[in-house]
Coordinates of C-alpha atoms in Angstrom, one line a residue:
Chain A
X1 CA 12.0 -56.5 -50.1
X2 CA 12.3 -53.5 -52.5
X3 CA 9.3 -51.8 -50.7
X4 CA 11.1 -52.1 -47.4
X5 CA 13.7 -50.7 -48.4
X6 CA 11.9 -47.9 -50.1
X7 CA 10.5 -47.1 -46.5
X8 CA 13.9 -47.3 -44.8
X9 CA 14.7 -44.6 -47.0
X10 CA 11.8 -42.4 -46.8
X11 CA 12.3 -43.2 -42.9
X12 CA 15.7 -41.9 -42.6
X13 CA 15.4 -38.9 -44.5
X14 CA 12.5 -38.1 -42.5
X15 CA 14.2 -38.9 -39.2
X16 CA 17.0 -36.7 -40.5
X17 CA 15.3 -33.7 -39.6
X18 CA 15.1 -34.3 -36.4
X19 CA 17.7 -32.8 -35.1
X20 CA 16.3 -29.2 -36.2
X21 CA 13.7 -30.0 -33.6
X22 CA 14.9 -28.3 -30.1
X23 CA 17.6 -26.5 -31.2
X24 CA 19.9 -24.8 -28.4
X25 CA 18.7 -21.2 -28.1
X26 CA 22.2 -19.8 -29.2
X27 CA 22.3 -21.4 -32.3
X28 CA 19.1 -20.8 -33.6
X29 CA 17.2 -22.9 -36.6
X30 CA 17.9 -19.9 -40.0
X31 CA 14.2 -20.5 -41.3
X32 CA 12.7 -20.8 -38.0
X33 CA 14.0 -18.3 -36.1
X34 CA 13.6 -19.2 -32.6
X35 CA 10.2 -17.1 -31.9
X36 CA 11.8 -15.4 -29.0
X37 CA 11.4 -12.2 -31.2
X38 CA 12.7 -9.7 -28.3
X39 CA 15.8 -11.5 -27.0
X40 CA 17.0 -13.7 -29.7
X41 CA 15.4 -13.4 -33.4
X42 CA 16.3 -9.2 -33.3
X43 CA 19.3 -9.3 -32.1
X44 CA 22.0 -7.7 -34.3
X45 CA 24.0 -10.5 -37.1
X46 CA 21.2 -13.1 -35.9
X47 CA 20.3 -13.4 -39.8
X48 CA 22.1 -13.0 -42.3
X49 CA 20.3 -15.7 -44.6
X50 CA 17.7 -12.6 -45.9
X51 CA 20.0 -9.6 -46.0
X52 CA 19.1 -8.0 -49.7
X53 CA 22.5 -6.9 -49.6
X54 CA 24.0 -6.6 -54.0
X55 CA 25.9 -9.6 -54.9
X56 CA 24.8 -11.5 -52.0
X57 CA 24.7 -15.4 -52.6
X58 CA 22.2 -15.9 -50.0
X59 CA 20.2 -19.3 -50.1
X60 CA 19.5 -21.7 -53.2
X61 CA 22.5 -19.9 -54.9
X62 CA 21.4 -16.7 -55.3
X63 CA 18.0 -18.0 -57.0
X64 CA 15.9 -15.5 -54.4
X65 CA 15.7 -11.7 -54.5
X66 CA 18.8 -11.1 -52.9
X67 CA 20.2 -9.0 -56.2
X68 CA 17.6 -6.4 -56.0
X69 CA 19.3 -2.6 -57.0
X70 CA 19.3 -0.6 -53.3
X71 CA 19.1 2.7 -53.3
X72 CA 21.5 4.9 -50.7
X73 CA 18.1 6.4 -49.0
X74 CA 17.2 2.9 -47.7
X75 CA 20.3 3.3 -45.3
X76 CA 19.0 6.6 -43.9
X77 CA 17.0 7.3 -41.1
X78 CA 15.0 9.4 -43.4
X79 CA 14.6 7.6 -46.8
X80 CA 13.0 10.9 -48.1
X81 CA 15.8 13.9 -47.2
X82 CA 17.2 14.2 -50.6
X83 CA 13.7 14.0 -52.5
X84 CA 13.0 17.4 -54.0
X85 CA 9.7 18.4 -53.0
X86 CA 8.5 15.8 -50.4
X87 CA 6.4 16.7 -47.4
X88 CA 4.9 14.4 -45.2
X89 CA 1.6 15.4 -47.0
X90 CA 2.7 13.4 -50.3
X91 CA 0.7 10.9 -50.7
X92 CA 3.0 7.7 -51.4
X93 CA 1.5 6.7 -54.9
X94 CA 2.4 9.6 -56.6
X95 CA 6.2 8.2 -57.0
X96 CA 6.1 4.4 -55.5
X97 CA 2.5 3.6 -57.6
X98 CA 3.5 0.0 -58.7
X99 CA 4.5 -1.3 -55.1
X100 CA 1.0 0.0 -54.4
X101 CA -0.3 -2.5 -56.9
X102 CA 0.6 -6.1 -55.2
X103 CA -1.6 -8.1 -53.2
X104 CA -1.4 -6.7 -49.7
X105 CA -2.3 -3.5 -50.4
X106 CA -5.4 -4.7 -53.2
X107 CA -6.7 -7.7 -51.3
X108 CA -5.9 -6.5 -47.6
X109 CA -6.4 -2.9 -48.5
X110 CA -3.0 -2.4 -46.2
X111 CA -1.9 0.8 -46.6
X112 CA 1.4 1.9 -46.9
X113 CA 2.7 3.4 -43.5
X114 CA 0.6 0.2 -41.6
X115 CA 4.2 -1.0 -42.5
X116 CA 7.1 1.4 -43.2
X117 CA 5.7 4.2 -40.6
X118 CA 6.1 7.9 -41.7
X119 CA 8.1 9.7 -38.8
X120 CA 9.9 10.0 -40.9
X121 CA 9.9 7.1 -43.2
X122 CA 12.3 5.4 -42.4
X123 CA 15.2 3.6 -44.9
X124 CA 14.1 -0.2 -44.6
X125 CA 18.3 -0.9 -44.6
X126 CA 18.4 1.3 -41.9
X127 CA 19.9 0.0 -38.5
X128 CA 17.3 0.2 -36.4
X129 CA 14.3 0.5 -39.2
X130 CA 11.4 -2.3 -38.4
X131 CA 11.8 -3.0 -41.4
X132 CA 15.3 -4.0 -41.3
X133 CA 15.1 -8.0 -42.6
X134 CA 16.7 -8.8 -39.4
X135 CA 13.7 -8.0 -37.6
X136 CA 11.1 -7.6 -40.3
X137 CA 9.4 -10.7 -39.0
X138 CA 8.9 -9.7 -35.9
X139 CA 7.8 -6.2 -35.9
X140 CA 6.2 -5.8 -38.7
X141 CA 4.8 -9.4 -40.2
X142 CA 3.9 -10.9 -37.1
X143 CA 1.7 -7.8 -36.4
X144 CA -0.6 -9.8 -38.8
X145 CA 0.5 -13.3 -39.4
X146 CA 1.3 -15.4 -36.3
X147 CA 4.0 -16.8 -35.8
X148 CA 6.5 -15.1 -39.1
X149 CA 10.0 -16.4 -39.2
X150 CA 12.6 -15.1 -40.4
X151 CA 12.1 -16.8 -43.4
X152 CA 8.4 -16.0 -43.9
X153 CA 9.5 -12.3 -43.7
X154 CA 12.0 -12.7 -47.1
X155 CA 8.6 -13.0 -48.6
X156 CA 8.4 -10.3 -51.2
X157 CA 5.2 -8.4 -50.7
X158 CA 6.6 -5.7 -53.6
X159 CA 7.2 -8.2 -56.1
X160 CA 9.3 -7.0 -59.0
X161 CA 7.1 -7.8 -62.5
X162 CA 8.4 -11.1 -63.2
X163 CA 8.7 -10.7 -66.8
X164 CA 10.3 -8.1 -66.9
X165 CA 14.1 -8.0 -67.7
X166 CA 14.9 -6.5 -64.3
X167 CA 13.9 -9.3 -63.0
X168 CA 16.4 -10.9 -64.1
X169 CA 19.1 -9.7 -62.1
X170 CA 16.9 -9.1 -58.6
X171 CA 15.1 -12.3 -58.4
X172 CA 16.1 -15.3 -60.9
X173 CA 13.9 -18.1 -60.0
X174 CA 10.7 -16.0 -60.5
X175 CA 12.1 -14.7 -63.7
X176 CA 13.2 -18.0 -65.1
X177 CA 10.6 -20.0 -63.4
X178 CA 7.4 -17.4 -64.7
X179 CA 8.6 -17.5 -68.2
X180 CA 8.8 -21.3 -68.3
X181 CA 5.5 -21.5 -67.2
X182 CA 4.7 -18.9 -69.7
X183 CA 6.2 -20.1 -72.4
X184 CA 4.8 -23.9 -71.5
X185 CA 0.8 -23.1 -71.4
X186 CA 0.9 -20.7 -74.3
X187 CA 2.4 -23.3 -76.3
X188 CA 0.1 -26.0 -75.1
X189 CA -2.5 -23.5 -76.7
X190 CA -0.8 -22.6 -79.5
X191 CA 0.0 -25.9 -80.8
X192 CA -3.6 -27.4 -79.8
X193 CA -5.9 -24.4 -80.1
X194 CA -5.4 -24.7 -83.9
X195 CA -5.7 -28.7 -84.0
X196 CA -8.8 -28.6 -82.4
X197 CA -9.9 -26.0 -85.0
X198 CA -8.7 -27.9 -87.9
X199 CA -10.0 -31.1 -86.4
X200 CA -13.7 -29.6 -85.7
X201 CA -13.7 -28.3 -89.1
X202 CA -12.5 -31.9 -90.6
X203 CA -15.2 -33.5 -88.7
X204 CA -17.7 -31.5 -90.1
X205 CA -16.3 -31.9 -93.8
X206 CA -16.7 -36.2 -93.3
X207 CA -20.2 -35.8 -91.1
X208 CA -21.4 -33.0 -94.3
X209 CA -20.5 -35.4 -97.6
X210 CA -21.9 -38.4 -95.4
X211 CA -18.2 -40.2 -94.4
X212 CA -19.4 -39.4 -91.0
X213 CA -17.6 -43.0 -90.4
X214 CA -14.3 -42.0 -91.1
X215 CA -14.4 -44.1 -93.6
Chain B
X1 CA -39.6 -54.9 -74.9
X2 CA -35.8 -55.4 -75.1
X3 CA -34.0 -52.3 -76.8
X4 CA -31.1 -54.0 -78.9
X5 CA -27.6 -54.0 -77.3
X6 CA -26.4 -51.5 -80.2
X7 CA -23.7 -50.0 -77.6
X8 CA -20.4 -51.6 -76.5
X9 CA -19.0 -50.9 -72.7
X10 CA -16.1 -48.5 -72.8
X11 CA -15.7 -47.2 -69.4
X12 CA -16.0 -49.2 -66.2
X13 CA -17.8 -48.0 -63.1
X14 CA -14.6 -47.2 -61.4
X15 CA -13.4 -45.2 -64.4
X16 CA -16.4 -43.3 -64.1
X17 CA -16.3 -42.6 -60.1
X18 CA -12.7 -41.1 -60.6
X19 CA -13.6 -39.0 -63.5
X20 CA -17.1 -37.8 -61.9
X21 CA -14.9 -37.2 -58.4
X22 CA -12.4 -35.4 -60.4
X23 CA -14.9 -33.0 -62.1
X24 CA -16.8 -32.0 -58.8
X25 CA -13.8 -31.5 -57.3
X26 CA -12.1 -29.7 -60.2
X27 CA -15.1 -27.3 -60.6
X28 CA -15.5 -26.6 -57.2
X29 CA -11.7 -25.4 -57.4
X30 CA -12.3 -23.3 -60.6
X31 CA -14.7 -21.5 -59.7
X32 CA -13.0 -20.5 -55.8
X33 CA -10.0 -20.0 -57.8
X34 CA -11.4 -17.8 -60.3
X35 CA -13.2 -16.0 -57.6
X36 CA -10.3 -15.4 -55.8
X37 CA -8.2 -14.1 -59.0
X38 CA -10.9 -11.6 -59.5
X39 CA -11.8 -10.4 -56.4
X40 CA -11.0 -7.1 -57.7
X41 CA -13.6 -7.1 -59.9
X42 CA -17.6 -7.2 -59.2
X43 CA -18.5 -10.2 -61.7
X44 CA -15.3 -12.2 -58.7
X45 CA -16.6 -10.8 -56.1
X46 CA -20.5 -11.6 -56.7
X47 CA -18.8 -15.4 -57.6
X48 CA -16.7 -15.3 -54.2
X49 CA -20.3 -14.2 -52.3
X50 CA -21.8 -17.7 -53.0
X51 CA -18.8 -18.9 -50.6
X52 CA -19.2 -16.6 -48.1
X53 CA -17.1 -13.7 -49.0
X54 CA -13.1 -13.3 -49.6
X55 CA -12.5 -15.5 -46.9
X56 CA -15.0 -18.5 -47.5
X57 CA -13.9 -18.6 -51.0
X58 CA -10.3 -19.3 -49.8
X59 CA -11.5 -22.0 -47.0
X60 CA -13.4 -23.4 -49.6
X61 CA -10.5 -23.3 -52.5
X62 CA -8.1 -24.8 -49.6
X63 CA -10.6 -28.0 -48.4
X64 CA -11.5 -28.4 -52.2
X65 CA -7.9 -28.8 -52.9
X66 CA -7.0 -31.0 -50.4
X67 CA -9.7 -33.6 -51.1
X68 CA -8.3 -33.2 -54.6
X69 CA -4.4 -34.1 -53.3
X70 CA -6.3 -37.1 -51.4
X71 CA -8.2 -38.2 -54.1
X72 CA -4.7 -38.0 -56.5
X73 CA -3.2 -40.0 -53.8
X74 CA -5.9 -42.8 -53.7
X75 CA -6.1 -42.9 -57.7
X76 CA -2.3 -43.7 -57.7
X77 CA -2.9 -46.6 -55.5
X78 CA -6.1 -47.4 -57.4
X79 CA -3.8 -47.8 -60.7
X80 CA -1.0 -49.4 -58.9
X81 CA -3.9 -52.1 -58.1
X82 CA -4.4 -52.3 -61.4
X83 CA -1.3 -53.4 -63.0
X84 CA -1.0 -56.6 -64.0
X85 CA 2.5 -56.9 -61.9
X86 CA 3.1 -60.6 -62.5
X87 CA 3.5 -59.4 -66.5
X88 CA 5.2 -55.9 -65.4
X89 CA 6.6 -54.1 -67.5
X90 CA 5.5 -56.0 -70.5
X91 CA 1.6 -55.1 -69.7
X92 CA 2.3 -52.0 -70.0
X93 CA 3.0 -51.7 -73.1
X94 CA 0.2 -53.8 -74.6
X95 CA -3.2 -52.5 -76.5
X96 CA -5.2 -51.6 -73.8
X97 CA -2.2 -49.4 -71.9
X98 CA -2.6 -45.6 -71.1
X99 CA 0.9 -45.6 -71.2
X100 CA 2.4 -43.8 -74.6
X101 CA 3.7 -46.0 -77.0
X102 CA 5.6 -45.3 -80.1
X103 CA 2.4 -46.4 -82.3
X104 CA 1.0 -43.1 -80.3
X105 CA 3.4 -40.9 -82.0
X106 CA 2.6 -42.6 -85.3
X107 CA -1.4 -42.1 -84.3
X108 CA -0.4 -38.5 -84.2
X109 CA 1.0 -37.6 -87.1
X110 CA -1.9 -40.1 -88.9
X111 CA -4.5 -38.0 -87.8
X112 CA -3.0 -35.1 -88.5
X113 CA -2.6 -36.3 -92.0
X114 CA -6.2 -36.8 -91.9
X115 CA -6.9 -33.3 -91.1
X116 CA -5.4 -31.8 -93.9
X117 CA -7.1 -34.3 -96.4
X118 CA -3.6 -36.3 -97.2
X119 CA -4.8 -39.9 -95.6
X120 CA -7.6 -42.0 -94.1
X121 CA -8.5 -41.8 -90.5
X122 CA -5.8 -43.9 -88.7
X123 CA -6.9 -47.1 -87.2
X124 CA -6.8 -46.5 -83.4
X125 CA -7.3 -49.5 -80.7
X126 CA -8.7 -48.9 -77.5
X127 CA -7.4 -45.4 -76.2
X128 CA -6.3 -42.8 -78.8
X129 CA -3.4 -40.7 -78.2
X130 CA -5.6 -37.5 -77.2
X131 CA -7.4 -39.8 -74.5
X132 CA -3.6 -40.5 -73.2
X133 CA -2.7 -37.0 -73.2
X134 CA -6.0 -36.1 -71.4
X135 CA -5.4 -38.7 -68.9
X136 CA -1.9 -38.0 -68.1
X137 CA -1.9 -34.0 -68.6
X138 CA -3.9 -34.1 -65.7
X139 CA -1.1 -35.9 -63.3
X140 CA 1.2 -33.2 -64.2
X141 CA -1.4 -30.7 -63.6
X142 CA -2.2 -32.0 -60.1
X143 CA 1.5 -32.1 -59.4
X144 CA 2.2 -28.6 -60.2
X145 CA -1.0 -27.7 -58.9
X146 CA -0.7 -29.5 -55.5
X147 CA 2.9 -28.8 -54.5
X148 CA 2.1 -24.9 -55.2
X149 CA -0.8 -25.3 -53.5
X150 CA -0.2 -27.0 -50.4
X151 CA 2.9 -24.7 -50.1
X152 CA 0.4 -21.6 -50.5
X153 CA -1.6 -23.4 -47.8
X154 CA -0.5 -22.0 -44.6
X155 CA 2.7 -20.0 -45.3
X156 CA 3.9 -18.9 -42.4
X157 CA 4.4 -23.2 -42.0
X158 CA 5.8 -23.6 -45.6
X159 CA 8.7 -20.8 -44.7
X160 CA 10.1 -22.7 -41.4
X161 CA 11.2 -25.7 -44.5
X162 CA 11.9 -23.1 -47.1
X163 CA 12.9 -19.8 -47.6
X164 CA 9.6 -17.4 -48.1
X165 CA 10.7 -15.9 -51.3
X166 CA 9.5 -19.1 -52.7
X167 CA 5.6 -18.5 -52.1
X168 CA 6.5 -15.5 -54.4
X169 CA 7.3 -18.2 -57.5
X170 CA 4.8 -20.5 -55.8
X171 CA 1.8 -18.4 -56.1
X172 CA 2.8 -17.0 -60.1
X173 CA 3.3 -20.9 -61.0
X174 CA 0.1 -22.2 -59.3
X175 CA -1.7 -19.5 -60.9
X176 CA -0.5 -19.9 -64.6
X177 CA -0.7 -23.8 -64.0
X178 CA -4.9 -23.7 -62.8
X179 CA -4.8 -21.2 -65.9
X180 CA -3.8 -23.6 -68.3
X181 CA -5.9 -26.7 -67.1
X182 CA -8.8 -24.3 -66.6
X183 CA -8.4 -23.8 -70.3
X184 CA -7.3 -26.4 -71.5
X185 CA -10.7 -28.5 -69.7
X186 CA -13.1 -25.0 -71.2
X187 CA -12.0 -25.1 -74.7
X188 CA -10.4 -28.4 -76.0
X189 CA -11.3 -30.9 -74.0
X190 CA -15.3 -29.8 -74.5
X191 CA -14.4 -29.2 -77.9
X192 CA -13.1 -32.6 -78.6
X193 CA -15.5 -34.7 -76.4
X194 CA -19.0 -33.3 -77.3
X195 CA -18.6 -30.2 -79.7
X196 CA -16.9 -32.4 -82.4
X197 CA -19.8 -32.6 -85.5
X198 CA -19.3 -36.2 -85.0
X199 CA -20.9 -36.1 -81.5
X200 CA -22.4 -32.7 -81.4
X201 CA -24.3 -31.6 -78.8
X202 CA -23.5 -34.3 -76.0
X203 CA -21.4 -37.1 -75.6
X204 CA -22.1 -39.1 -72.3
X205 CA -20.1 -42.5 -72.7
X206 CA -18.3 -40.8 -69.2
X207 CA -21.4 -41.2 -67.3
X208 CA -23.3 -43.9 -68.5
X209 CA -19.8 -46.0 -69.9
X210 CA -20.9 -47.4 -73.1
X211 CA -20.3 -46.1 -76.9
X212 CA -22.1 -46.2 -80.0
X213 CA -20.6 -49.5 -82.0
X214 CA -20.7 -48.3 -85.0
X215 CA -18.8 -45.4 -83.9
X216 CA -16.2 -47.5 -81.9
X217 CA -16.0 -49.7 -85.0
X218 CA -14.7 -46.7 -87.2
X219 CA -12.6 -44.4 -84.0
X220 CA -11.3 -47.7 -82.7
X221 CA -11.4 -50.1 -85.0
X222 CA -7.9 -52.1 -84.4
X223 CA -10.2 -52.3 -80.4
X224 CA -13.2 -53.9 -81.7
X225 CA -11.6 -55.8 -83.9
X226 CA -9.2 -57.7 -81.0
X227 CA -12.5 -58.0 -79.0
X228 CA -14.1 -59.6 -81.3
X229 CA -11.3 -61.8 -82.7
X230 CA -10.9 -62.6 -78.7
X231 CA -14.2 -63.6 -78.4
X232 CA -14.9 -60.9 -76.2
X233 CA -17.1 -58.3 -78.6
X234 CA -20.7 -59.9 -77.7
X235 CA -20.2 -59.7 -73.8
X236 CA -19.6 -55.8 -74.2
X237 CA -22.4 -55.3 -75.8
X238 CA -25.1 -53.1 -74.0
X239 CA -28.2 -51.8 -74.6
X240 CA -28.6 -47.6 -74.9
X241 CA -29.7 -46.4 -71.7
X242 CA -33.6 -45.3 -70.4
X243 CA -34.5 -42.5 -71.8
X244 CA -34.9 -40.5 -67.6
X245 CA -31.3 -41.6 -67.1
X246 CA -30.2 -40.0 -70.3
X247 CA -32.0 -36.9 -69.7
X248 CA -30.1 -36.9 -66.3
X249 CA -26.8 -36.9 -68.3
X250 CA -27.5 -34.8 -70.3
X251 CA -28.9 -32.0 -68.2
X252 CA -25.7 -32.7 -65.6
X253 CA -23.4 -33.1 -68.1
X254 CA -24.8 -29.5 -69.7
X255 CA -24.4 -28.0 -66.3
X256 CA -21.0 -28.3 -65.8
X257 CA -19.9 -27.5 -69.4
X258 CA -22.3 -24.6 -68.6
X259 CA -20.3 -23.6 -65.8
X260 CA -16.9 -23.8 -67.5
X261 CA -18.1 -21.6 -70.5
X262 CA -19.7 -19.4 -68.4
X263 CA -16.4 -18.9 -66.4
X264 CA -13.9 -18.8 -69.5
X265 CA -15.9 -16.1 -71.4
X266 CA -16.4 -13.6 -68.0
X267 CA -12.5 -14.4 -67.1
X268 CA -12.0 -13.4 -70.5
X269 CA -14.1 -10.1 -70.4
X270 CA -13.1 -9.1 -67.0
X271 CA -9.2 -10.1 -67.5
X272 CA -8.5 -6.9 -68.8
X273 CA -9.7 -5.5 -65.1
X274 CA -6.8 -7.6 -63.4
X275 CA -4.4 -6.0 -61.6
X276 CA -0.9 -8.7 -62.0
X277 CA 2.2 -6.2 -61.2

């Protein structure tokens, strides 16, 4: 009885989804996109679920990187026109070293204008940038990874250092989240580390005056 | 000649299965896993060439962790099969449960009493509250573990049910959760199970089931007791194993601790190499 009615309910939820599947072209699924990249998923105001726009709730109440500072430049065709001293020539780590420091760039060896281009490098706020999180999936992700959605492309491939207090502000979850986990394995190993220490050491006391039976 | 049955059975064969399964598995996973977190580094990537490179490591990780979400899935049945439902949820809290108890918290604070000189060794029964911990620290491992993991699985799938921002947390929580069992399994769990003085260098009741009776009579001592007061004590009793067979645990035991030193002490050297923001 009880387990029937634990399936019911695992049924319905389930079967609750469905309606996601199929959804009319016009009113496109947020996560999903629609895959249509050229007519539908790039259009202008498809999504504004990913826009890293300050104080923008954005999904899971404002837990995601939706916070994060923005610079003017990124709304300019040329994201470098006020930098003293930039040429073309400059190579990109010498003022953006950390975002050279996160996965796709040390796994994938990806390098920086495979995405963000260089003529000129363009603001990634920027209307018509590739970069632009209404189309980021499309033009630039799915260059690599089949099938990005919108959602895939909110991905943060310069992730801010999660323990860092800046963090804080531009992307909660990982903040909170990362320091939880933090906190919970290095006191796992600060509690127990010790015990076991103490506990070897006690053993060999009893084993050394012959109470090797904890007696 | 008959070798006197000086040993009494401990572990069934099933237990054993599920804990041999859950090593293989958990090793094979360590060591992909390490690989993979120090591919930057020559000691991870000579590690990740025994899978076939950056890529092979990561099939490997991904299969590996799969058969380790089924075999989770199939040891929750296996236990639901065990409970003695007509009793439930009395038999769950009687002598022989996994489940913690409130004598467990006593245990605790008994033995470590007994550490720092100020009592005798408690009187555990059958499971001791480390063996709980060990036994269920590894269900909230698995959970973190798996959920992280089979979102990290193909992500361009996990972002059509959830925003992608979450495989940012995902990976940093997988990572610091395999971290922690990792060294958890390397360093206590050795420690406590075969590098104790008591049981220095080897202790293979997980593989071949049994334990010594005198040393069940003065760990467990509340257990042997209800067996024998039930009757029970003389059926348990086995003799030690051939000496081939115990040669065989011991070398395969030795292996795998082996392995896990081997990969705690390089992670260790080579973590100052990592590159983590």
């Amino acid at each position: 009885m009880r387990i029937g009615h634990i399936t019911f309910c695992l049924l319905a939820t389930l079967l609750m989804s469905l309606p996601a599947i199929g959804q009319a072209a016009d009113k496109p699924d947020e996560l999903a996109g629609t895959g249509y990249f050229r007519d539908q998923d790039t259009l202008p105001g498809s999504f504004r679920f990913y826009q890293q726009l300050p104080g923008g709730e954005a999904g899971l109440w404002g837990l995601g990187p939706t916070r994060k500072k923005i610079s003017r430049a990124s709304f300019n065709a040329d994201a470098h026109a006020d930098v003293a001293d930039y040429s073309p020539q400059t190579r990109c780590q010498k003022c953006h070293a950390p975002e050279t420091r996160d996965l796709h760039g040390l796994r994938m060896n990806i390098t920086c204008v495979q995405c963000h281009r260089n003529v000129p490098v363009t603001g990634i706020l920027h209307y018509y940038s590739p970069l632009n999180p209404i189309r980021r999936h499309a033009y630039v992700c799915a260059k690599c990874h089949e099938g990005a959605t919108p959602s895939f492309a909110s991905y943060m491939v310069h992730e801010p250092n999660p323990l860092a207090p800046e963090s804080r502000e531009s992307f909660p979850l990982l903040y909170y989240g990362i320091w939880f986990m933090l906190i919970l394995a290095g006191g796992v190993f600060v509690i127990f580390l010790p015990y076991t220490a103490l506990w070897w050491i006690r053993d060999l006391f009893a084993k050394l005056t012959g109470k090797l039976r904890h007696d | 000649m008959t070798e006197q049955r000086t040993r009494l059975k401990r572990f069934s064969a099933a237990d054993r299965l599920w804990h041999l399964g859950l090593v293989l598995v958990f090793m094979t996973l360590s060591v992909t896993g390490i690989a993979w977190m120090f591919y930057e580094t020559s000691w991870g990537r000579g590690l990740g060439s025994l899978f076939g490179g950056y890529q092979g490591t990561l099939e490997v990780h991904r299969i590996a962790g799969l058969v380790m979400m089924a075999g989770f899935v199939a040891h929750i049945l296996y236990m639901l099969t065990q409970i003695d439902w007509k009793g439930f949820p009395r038999s769950l809290m009687g002598p022989d449960t996994l489940v913690f108890q409130w004598v467990d918290v006593k245990g605790f604070f008994a033995h470590l009493g007994w550490i720092f000189g100020l009592r005798e060794h408690p009187r555990f029964d059958r499971w001791s509250w480390w063996e709980k911990f060990d036994y269920w620290a590894v269900w909230w491992g698995l959970i973190i573990v798996g959920i992280t993991g089979l979102m990290l699985y193909n992500p361009v799938l996990t972002s059509q049910f959830m925003p992608g921002w979450l495989l940012n947390v995902a990976l940093w929580v997988h990572r610091i959760e395999a971290v922690l069992a990792m060294g958890h399994i390397f360093t206590i769990h050795f420690t406590v199970e075969h590098w104790r003085p008591s049981s220095f260098p080897y202790n293979a009741s997980m593989f071949d089931g049994s334990v010594d009776l005198e040393d069940a009579r003065h760990e467990h001592p509340e257990w042997v007791a209800r067996l024998e007061k039930e009757g029970r004590l003389d059926a348990a009793l086995v003799a030690p194993p051939p000496v081939p067979l115990r040669i065989l645990y011991f070398v395969v035991g030795y292996a795998i601790i082996a392995l896990g030193v081997f990969l705690l002490v390089f992670a260790l050297i080579n973590a100052a190499l990592l590159t983590l923001f």
